[in-house]
CSV table of C-alpha atoms in Angstrom, one decimal:
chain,number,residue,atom,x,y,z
A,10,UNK,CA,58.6,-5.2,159.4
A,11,UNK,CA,58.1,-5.5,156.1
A,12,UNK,CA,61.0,-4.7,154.3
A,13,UNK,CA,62.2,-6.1,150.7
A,14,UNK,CA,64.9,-8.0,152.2
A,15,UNK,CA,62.9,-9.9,154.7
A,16,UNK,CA,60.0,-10.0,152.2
A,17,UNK,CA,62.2,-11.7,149.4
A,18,UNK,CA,63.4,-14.7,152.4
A,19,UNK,CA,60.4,-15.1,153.5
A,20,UNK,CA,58.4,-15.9,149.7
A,21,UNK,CA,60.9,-17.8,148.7
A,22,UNK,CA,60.4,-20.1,151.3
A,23,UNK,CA,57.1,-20.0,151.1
A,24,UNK,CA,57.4,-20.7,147.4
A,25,UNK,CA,60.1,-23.5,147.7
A,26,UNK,CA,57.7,-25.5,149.9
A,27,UNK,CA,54.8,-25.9,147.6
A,28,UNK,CA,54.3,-29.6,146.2
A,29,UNK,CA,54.7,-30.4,142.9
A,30,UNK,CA,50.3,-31.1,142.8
A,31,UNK,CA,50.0,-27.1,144.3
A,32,UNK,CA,51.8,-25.6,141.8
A,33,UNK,CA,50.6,-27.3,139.4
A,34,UNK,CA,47.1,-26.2,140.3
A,35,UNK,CA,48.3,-22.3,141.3
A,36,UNK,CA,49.4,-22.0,137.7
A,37,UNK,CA,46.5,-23.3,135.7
A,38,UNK,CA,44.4,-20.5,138.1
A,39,UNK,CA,47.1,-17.7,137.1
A,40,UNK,CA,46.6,-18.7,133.5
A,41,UNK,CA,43.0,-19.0,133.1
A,42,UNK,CA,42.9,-15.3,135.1
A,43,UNK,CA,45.4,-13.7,133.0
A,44,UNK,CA,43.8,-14.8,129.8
A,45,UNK,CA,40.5,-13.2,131.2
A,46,UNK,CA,42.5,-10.3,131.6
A,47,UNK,CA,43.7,-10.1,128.2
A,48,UNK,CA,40.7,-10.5,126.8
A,49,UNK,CA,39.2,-7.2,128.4
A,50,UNK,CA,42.8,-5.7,126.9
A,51,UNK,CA,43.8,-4.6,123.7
A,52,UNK,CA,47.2,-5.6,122.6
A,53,UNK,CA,49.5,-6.5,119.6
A,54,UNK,CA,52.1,-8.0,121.8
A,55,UNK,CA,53.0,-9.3,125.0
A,56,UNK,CA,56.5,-9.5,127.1
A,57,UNK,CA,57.1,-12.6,129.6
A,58,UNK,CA,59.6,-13.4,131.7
A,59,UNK,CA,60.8,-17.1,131.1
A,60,UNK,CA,61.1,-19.3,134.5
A,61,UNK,CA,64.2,-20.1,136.2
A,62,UNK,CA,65.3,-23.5,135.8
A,63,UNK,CA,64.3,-25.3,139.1
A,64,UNK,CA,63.3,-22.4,141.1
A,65,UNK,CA,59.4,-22.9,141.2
A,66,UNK,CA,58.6,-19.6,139.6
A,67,UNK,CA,55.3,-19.3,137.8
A,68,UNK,CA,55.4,-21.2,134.9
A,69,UNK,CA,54.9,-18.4,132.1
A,70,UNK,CA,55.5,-21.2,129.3
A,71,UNK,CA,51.9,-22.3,130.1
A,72,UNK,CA,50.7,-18.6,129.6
A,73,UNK,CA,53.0,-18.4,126.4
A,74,UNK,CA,50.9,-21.7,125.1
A,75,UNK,CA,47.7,-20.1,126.4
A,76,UNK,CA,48.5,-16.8,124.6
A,77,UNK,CA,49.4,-18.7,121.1
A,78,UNK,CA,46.4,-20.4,121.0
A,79,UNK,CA,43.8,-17.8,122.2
A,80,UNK,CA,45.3,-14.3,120.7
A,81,UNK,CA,46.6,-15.5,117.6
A,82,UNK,CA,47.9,-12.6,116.3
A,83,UNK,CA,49.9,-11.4,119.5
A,84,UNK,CA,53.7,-11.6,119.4
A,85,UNK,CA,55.3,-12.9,122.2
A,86,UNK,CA,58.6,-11.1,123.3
A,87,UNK,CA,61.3,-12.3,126.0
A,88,UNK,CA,64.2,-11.1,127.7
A,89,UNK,CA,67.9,-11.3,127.4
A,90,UNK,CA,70.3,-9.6,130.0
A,91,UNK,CA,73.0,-8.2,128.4
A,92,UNK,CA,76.1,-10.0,129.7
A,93,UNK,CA,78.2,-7.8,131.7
A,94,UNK,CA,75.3,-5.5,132.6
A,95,UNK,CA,72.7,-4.9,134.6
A,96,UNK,CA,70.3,-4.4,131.8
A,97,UNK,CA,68.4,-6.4,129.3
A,98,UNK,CA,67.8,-6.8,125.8
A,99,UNK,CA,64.5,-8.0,124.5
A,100,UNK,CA,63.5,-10.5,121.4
A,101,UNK,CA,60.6,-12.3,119.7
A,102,UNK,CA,59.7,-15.2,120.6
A,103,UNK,CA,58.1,-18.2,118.3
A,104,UNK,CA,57.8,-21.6,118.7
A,105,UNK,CA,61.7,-22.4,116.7
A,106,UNK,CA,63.3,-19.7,119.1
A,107,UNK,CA,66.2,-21.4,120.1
A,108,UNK,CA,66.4,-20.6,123.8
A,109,UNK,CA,70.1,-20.6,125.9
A,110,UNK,CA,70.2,-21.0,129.7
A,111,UNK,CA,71.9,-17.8,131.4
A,112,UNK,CA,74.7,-18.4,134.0
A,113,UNK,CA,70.9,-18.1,136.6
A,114,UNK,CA,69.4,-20.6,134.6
A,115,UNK,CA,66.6,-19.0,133.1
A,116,UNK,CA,66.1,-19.4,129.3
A,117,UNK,CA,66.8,-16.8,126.9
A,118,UNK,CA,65.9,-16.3,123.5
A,119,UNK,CA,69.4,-16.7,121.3
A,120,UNK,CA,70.4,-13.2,120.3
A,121,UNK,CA,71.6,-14.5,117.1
A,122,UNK,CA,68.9,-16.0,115.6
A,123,UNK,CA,66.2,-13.9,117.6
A,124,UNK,CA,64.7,-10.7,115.8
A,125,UNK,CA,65.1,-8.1,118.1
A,126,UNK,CA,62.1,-6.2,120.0
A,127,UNK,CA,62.2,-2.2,120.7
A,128,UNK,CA,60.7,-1.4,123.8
A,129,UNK,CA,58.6,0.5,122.1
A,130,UNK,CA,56.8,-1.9,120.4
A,131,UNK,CA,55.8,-3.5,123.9
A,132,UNK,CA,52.1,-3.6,125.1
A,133,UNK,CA,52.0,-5.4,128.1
A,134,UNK,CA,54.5,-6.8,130.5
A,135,UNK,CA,54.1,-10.0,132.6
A,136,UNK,CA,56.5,-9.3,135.6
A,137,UNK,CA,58.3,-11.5,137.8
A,138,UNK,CA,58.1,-10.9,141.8
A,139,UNK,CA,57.8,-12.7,144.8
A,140,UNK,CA,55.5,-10.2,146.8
A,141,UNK,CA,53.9,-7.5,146.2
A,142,UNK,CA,51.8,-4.9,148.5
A,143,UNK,CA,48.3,-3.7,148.2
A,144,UNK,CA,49.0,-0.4,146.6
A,145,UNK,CA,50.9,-2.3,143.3
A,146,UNK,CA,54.5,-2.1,144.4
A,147,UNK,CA,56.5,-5.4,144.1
A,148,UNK,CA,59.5,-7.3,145.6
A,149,UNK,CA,61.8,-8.8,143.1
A,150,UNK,CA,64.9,-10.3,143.4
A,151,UNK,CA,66.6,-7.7,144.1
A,152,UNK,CA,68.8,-7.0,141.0
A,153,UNK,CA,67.1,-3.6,139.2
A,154,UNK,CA,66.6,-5.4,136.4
A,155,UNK,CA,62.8,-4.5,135.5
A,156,UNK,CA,62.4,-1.4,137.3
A,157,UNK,CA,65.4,-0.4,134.8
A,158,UNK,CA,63.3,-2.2,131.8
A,159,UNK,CA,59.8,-0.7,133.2
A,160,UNK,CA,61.0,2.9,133.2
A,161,UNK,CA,62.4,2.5,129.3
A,162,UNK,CA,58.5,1.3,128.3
A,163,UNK,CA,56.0,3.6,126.8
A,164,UNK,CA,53.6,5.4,129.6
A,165,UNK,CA,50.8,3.2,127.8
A,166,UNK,CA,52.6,-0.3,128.8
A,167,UNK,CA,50.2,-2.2,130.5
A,168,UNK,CA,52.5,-3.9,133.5
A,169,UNK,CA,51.1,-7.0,135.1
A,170,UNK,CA,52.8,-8.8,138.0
A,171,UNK,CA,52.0,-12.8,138.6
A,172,UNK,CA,52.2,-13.9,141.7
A,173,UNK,CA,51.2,-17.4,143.8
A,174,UNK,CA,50.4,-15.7,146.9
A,175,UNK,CA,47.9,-12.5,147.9
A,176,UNK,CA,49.5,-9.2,148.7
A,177,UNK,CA,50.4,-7.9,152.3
A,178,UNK,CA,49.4,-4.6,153.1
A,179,UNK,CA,52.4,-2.4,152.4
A,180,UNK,CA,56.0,-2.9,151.2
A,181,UNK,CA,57.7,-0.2,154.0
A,182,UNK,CA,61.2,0.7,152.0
A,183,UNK,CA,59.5,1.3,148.0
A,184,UNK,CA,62.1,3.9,146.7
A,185,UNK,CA,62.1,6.7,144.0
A,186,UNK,CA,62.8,4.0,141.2
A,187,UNK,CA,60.1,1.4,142.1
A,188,UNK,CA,57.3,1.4,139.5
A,189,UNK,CA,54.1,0.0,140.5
A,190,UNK,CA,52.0,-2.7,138.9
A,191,UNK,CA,48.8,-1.8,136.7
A,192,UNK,CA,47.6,-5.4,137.9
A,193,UNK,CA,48.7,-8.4,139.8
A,194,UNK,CA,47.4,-11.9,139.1
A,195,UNK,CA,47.4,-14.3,142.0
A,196,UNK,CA,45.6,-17.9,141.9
A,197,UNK,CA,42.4,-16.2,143.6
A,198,UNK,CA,42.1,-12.9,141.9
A,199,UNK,CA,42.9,-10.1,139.9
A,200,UNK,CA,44.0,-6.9,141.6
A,201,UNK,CA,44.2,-3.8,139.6
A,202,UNK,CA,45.7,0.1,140.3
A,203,UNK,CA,44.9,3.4,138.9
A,204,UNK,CA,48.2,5.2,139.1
């Protein structure tokens, strides 16, 4: 069975046993993919998820560094859920951001002295998962969050998911509302989808 709720159990175990040394090495390979991605894209600016405090996610404050340094010109953008909701708001991000840990722990940019991003103005998306199948559909955490976020973007937004671990073959319970990956970076490749 390969159900999202199984599915989400089973990769975050699999993610919480890693080693400090593994991840460490899994996300300089996801970086150094992803920025050979980007190269082959054009783009003005780039969303990210931030990492949850203590949770072993991909470390996409690596890839921000990575991004500053080799597409100058790209603004970085991060999310913000908006307290009480199931949806999120979205803001610049430099290197002053001030950034406030969530009741989750993940770091948000500071909505009052952030300059707001419209969804429109968003390129690409780096999205968080913890699996993901080999047709470009992903398991999150469960919450609706992106698939929400992903179906506000422009039909142009390039969506990329991250991911330390290679895709199984199919997701069985996708529904209506679950939008599927342009490309997924894992340590050992780069998968991509024509939709």
């Amino acid at each position: 069975m390969s159900e999202k709720a199984s599915l989400r159990n089973l990769y975050l175990h699999k993610r919480n046993v890693l080693t400090h040394a593994e991840q460490e090495q899994l996300n300089n390979q996801i970086s150094d993919k992803l920025i050979i991605l980007l190269g082959t894209l054009s783009f003005s600016s780039l969303h990210t998820f931030l990492p949850q405090t203590g949770k072993k996610e991909i470390d996409t404050q690596r890839i921000i560094s990575r991004i500053r340094q080799d597409f100058k010109e790209a603004k970085i953008i991060a999310p913000r859920v908006t307290p009480g909701t199931r949806h999120m708001e979205h803001y610049f991000i430099t290197p002053d951001t001030r950034l406030v840990l969530n009741r989750w722990l993940i770091p948000e940019p500071d909505p009052v002295s952030s300059e707001s991003a419209d969804v429109a103005q968003i390129d690409i998306v780096l999205i968080p998962l913890l699996a993901f199948d080999e047709l470009g559909f992903r398991v999150g955490y469960g919450g609706g969050y992106y698939d929400r976020f992903l179906a506000e973007c422009k039909p142009s937004t390039v969506k990329i998911g991250v991911s330390f671990f290679d895709p199984i073959p199919r997701i069985d319970d996708i529904d209506p509302f679950d939008i599927p990956m342009d490309f997924c970076i894992t340590p050992h490749q780069i998968f991509g989808w024509k939709h």
